[in-house]
CSV table of C-alpha atoms in Angstrom, one decimal:
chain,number,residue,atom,x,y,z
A,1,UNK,CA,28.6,41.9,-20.9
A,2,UNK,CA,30.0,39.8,-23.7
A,3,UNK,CA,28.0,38.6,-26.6
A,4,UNK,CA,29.9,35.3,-26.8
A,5,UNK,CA,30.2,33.2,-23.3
A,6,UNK,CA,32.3,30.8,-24.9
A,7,UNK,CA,35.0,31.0,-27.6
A,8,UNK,CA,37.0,28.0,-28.9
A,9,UNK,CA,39.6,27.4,-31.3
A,10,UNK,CA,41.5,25.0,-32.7
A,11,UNK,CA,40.3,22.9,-29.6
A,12,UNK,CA,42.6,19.3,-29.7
A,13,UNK,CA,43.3,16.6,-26.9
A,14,UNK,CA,45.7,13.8,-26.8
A,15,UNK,CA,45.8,11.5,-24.0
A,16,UNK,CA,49.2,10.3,-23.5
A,17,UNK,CA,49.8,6.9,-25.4
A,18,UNK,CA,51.0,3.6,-22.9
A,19,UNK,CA,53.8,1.2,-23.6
A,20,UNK,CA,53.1,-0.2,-26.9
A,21,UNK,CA,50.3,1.8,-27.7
A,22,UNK,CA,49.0,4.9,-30.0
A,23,UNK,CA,48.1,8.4,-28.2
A,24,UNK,CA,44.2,8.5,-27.9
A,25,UNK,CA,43.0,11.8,-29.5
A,26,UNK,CA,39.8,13.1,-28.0
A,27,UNK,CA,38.9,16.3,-29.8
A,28,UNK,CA,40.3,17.1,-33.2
A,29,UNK,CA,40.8,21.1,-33.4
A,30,UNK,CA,37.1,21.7,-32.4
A,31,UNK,CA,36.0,25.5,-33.4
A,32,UNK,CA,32.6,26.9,-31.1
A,33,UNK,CA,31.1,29.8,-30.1
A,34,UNK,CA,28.6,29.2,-27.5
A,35,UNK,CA,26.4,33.1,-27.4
A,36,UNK,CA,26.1,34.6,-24.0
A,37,UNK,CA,22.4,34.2,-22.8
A,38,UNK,CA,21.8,31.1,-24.6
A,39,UNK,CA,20.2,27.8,-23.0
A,40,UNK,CA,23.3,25.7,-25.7
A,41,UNK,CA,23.2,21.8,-26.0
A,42,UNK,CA,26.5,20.0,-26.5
A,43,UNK,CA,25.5,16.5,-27.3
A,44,UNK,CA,27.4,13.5,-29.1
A,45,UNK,CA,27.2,9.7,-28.3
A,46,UNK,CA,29.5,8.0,-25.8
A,47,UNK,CA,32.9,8.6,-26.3
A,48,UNK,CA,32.9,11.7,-28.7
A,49,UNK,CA,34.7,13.7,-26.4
A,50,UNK,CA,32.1,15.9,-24.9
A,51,UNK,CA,33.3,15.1,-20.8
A,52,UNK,CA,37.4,16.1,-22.3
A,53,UNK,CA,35.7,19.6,-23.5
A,54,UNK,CA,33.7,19.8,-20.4
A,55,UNK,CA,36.5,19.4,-18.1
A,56,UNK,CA,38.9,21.7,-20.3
A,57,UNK,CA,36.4,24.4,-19.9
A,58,UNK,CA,36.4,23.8,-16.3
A,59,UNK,CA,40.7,23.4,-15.5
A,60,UNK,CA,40.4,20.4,-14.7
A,61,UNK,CA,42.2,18.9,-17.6
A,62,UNK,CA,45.1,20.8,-20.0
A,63,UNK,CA,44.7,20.9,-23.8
A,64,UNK,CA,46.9,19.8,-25.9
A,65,UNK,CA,46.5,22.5,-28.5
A,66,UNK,CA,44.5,25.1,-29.6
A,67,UNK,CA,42.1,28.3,-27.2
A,68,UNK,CA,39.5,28.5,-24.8
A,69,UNK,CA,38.2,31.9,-23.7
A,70,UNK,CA,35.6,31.9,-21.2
A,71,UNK,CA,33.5,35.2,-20.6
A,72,UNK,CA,36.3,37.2,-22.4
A,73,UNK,CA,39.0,35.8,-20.4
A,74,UNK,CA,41.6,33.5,-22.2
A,75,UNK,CA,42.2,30.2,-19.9
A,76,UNK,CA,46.3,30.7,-20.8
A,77,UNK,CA,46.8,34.2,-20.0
A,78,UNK,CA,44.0,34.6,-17.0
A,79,UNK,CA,43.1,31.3,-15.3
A,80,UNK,CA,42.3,32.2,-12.3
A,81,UNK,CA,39.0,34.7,-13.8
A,82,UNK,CA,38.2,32.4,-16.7
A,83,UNK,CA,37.3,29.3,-13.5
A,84,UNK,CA,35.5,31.6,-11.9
A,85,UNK,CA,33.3,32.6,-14.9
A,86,UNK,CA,32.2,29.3,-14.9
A,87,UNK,CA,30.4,26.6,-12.8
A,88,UNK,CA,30.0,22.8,-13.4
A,89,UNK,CA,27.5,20.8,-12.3
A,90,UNK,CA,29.4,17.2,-12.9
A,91,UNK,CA,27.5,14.0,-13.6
A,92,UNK,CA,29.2,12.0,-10.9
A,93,UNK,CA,27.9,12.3,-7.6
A,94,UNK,CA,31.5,14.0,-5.8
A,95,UNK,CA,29.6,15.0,-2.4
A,96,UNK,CA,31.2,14.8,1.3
A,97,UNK,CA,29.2,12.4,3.0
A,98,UNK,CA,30.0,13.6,6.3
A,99,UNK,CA,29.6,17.4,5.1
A,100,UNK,CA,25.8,19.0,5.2
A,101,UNK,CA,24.3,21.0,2.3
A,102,UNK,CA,24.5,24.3,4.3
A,103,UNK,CA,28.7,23.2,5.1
A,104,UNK,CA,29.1,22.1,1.5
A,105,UNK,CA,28.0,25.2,0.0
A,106,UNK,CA,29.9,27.5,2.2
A,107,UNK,CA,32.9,25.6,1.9
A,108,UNK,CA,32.7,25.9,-1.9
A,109,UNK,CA,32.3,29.6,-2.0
A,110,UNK,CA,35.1,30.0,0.5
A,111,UNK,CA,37.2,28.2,-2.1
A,112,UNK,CA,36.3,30.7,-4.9
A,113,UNK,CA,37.1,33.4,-2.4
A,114,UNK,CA,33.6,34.6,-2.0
A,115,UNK,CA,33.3,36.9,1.1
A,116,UNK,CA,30.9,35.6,3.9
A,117,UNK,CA,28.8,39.0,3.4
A,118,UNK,CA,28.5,38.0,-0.2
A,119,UNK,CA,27.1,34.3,-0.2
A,120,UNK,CA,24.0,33.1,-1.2
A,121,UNK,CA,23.3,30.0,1.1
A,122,UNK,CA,20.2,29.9,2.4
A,123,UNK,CA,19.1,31.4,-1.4
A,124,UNK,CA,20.4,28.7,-3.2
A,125,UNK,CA,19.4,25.7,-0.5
A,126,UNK,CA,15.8,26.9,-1.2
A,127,UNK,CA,16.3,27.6,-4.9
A,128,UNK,CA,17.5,23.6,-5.2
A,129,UNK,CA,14.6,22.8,-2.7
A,130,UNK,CA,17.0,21.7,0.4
A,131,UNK,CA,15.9,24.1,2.8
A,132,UNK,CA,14.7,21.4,5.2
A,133,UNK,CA,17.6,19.1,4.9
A,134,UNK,CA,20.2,22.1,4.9
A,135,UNK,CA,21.8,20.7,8.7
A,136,UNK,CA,21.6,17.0,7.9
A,137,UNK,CA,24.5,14.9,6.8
A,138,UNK,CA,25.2,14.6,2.9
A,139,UNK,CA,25.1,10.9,3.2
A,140,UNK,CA,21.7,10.7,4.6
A,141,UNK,CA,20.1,12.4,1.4
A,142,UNK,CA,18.8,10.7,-1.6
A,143,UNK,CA,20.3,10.2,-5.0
A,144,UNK,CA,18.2,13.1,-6.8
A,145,UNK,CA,18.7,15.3,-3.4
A,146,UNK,CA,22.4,15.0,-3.7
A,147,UNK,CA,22.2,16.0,-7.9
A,148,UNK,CA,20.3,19.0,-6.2
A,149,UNK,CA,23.2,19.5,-4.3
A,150,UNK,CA,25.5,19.2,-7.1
A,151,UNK,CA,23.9,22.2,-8.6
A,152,UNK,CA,23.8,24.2,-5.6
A,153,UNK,CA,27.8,24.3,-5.6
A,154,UNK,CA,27.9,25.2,-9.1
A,155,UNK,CA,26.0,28.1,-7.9
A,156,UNK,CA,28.1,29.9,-5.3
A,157,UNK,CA,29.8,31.7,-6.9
A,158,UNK,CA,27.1,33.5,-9.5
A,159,UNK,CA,29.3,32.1,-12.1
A,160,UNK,CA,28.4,34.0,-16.1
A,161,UNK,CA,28.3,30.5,-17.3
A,162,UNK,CA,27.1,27.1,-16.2
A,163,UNK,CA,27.3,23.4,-17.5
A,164,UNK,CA,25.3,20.8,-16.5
A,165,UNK,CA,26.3,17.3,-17.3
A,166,UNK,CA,24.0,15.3,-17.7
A,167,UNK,CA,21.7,16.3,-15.2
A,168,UNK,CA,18.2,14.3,-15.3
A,169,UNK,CA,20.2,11.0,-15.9
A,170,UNK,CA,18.5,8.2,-13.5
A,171,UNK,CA,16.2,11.0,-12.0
A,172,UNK,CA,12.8,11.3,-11.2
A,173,UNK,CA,10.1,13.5,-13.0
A,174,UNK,CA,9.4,15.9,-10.2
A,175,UNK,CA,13.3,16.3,-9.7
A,176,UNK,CA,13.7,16.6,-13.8
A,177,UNK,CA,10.9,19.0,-13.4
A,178,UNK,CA,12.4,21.5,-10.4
A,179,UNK,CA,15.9,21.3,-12.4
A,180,UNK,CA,14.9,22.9,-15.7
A,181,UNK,CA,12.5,25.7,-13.8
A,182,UNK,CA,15.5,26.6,-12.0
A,183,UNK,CA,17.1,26.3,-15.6
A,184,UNK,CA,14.9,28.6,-16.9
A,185,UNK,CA,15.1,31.6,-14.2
A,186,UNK,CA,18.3,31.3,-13.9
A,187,UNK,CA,18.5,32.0,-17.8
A,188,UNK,CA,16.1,34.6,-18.0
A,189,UNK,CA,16.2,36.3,-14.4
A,190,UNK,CA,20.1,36.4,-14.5
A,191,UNK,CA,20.8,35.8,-18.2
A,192,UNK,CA,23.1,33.0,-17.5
A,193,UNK,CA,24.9,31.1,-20.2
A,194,UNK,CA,23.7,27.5,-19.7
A,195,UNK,CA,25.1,24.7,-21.3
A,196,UNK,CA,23.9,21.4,-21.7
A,197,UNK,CA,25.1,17.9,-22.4
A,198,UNK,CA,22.0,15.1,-22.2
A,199,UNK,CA,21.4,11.8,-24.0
A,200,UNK,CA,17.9,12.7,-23.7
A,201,UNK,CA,17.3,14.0,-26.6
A,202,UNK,CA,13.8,15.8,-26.4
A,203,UNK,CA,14.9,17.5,-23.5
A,204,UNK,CA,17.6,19.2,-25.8
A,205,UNK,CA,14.9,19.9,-28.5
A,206,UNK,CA,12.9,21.5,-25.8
A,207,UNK,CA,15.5,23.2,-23.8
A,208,UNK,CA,18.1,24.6,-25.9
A,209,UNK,CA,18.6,27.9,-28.4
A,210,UNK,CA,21.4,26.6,-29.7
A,211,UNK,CA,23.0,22.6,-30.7
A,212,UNK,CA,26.1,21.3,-31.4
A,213,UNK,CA,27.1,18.4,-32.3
A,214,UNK,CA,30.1,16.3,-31.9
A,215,UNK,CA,31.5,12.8,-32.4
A,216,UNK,CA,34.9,10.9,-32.7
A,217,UNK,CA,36.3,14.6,-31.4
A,218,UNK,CA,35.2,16.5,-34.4
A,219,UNK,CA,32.3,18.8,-34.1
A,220,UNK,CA,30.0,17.8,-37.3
A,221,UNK,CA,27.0,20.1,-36.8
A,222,UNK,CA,25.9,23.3,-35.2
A,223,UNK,CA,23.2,25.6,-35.5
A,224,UNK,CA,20.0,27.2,-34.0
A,225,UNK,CA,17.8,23.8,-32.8
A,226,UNK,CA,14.6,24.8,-35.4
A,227,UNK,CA,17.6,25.3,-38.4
A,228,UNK,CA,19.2,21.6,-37.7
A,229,UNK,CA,16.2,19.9,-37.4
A,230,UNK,CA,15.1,21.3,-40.5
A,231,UNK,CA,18.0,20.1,-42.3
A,232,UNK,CA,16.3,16.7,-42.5
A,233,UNK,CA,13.7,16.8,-45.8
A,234,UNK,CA,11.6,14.0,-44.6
A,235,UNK,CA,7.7,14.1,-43.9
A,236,UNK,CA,5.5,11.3,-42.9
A,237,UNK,CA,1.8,11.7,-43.0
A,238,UNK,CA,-0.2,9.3,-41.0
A,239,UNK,CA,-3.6,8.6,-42.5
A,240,UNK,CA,-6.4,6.7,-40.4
A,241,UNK,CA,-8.8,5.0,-43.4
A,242,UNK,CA,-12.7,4.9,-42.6
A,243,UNK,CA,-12.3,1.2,-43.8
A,244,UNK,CA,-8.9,-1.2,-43.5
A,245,UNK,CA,-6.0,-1.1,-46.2
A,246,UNK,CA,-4.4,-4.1,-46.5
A,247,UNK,CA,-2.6,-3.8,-50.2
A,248,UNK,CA,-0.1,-1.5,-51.0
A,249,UNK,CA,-1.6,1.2,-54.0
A,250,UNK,CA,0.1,3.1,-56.5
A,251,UNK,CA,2.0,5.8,-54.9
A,252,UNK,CA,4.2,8.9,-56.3
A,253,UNK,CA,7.8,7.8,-56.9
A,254,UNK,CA,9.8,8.3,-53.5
A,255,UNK,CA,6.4,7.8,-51.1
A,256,UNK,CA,6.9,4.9,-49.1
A,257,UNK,CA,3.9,3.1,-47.1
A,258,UNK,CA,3.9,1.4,-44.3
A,259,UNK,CA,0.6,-0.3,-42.6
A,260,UNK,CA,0.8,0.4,-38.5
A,261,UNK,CA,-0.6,-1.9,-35.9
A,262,UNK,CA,-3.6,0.5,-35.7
A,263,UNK,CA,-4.4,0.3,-38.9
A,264,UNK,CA,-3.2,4.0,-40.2
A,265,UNK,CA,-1.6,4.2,-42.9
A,266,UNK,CA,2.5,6.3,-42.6
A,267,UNK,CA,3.6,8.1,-46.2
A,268,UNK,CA,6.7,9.2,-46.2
A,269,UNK,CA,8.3,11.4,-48.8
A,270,UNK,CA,11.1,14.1,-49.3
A,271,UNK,CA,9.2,17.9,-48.8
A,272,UNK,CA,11.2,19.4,-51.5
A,273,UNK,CA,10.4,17.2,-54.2
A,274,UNK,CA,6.8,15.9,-53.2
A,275,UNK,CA,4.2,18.2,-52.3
A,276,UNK,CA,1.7,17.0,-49.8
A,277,UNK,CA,-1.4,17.2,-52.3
A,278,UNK,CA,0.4,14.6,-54.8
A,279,UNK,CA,0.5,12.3,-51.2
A,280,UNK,CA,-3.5,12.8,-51.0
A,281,UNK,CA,-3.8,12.5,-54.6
A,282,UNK,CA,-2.5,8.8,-54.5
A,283,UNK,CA,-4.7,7.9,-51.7
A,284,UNK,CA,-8.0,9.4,-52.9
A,285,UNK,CA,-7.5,7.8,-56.2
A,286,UNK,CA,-6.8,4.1,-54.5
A,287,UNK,CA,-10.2,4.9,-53.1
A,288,UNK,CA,-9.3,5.4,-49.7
A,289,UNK,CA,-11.9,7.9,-47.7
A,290,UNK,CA,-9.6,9.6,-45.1
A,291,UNK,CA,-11.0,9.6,-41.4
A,292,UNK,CA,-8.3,11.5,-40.2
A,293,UNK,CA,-4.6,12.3,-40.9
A,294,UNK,CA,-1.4,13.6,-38.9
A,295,UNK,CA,1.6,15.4,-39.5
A,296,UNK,CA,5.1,13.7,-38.0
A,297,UNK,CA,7.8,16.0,-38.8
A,298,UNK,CA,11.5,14.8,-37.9
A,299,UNK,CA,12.9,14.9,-34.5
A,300,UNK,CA,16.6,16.1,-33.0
A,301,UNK,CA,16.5,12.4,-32.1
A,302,UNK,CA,16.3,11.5,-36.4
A,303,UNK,CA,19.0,14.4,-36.7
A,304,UNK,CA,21.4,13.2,-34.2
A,305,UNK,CA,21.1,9.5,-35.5
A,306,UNK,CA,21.0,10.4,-39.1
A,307,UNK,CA,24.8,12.9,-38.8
A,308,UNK,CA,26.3,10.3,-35.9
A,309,UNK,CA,25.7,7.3,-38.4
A,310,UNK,CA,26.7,8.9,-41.4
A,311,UNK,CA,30.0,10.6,-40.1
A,312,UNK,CA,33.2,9.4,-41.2
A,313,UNK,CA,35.2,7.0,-39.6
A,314,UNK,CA,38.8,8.0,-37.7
A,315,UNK,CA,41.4,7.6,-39.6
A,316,UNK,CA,44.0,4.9,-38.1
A,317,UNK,CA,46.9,6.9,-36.1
């Protein structure tokens, strides 16, 4: 077994330019290393170039420069083992209509060569919770029933490494719920690589060992989840008064106050250069008895928005 699923370097895309126009560059010599056994999040906002790295990883589009090594096997110099290290679980909804979950799978592992004495169909149709709809035409299932689907193909071929694009987007809770307990044992039963692109944030913060960051093709963060978030210094303590505060009160330079609807008072400050007690300090000596008081630490949400908004613009082509 490896100890890196994923190694990439130099990592650039150009789409071709049209009449009249400028190339588009998608990724920008993108370095990663994504560690085998990991649950990883890839996120950026719309447009950063996270579906052109998906789709290089799977063969489905050709870089324009740089190396992608999947399981140990460069995509250049062995294709055909590097695509079948890997399996994609794509955010558009690509089914047969006309094919049924039990054809669709089969189909798919006879087009990664898997021997009939070697598939896993009736395994995976009850892992994605299709058992009783394995005979029934593709086109009569529901939306989150065919995202089920899409997993189950990503499946059939016990692929080291598996993406999943976007995978709870316009899905229900109990669906959202079945997909990340088959994340899970599929991560720790079989020690797959899983990685994960989601715009919901605090399912990455939850999920995921690992986060990276990209946007406008450059990848502008990555580290463990607990180390990034951390990166942010900011605190807010969220006192609830016995009695109403309606005036502002002298406060230790960098603490700013805001009054909620509920009537607690938020102070937020820097953690490494105020301590909380200079915080309580301030409100015991505006005469403020506490009732009670929370802690609201940052989120992967406030470190996503604070690196995306503060990145640096492209530079004009």
């Amino acid at each position: 077994m490896t100890q890196v699923a994923i190694e990439i370097e130099g990592l650039a895309k150009t789409y071709a330019s049209r009449r009249g126009e400028t190339g588009m560059q998608a990724l920008k010599g993108i370095d990663l290393k994504v560690p085998a056994g990991s649950i990883f999040g890839l996120l950026g906002p719309n447009g950063a170039g996270k579906s052109t790295l998906i789709n290089i990883l799977a063969g489905l589009v050709r870089k324009s420069a740089g190396s992608v090594r999947i399981w140990g096997f460069d995509q250049d110099v062995n294709p055909r083992q590097s695509r079948a290290a890997i399996g994609v679980m794509p955010q558009e909804l690509n089914i047969d209509p006309f094919f049924t979950p039990r054809a669709a799978l089969d189909v798919q592992a006879g087009l990664y060569g898997v021997p009939r004495s070697r598939r896993q169909t009736d395994e995976i149709l009850a892992m994605i919770g299709l058992t009783d709809k394995a005979d029934s035409y593709s086109r009569t299932l529901s939306g989150g029933m065919r995202r089920r689907l899409l997993l189950g193909k990503a499946l059939v071929h016990a692929p080291h490494v598996l993406v999943l694009d976007e995978p709870t987007a316009g899905v229900d809770i109990e669906l959202r719920q079945m997909l990340w307990t088959n994340v899970r044992r599929l991560n720790v039963e079989r020690g797959m690589t899983i990685i994960l692109t989601t715009h919901y944030l605090e399912e990455a913060e939850e999920m995921c060992d690992e986060i990276a960051i990209i946007h406008r093709g450059e990848k502008i963060a990555h580290d463990r989840t607990g180390a990034l978030i951390g990166r942010l210094d900011a605190k807010t303590l969220v006192i609830r008064p016995e009695a109403p505060v309606t005036a502002p009160f002298a406060l230790p330079e960098g603490v700013a106050l805001s009054f909620r609807r509920d009537g607690a008072l938020a102070l937020s400050y820097r953690r490494s250069v105020t301590p909380a007690e200079a915080v309580f300090d301030a409100v015991r000596a505006a005469g403020i008895r506490i009732r009670d008081v929370a802690v609201e630490e940052p989120t992967l949400e406030d470190v996503f928005l604070s690196l995306t908004s503060s990145a640096p613009a492209p530079q004009a082509a």
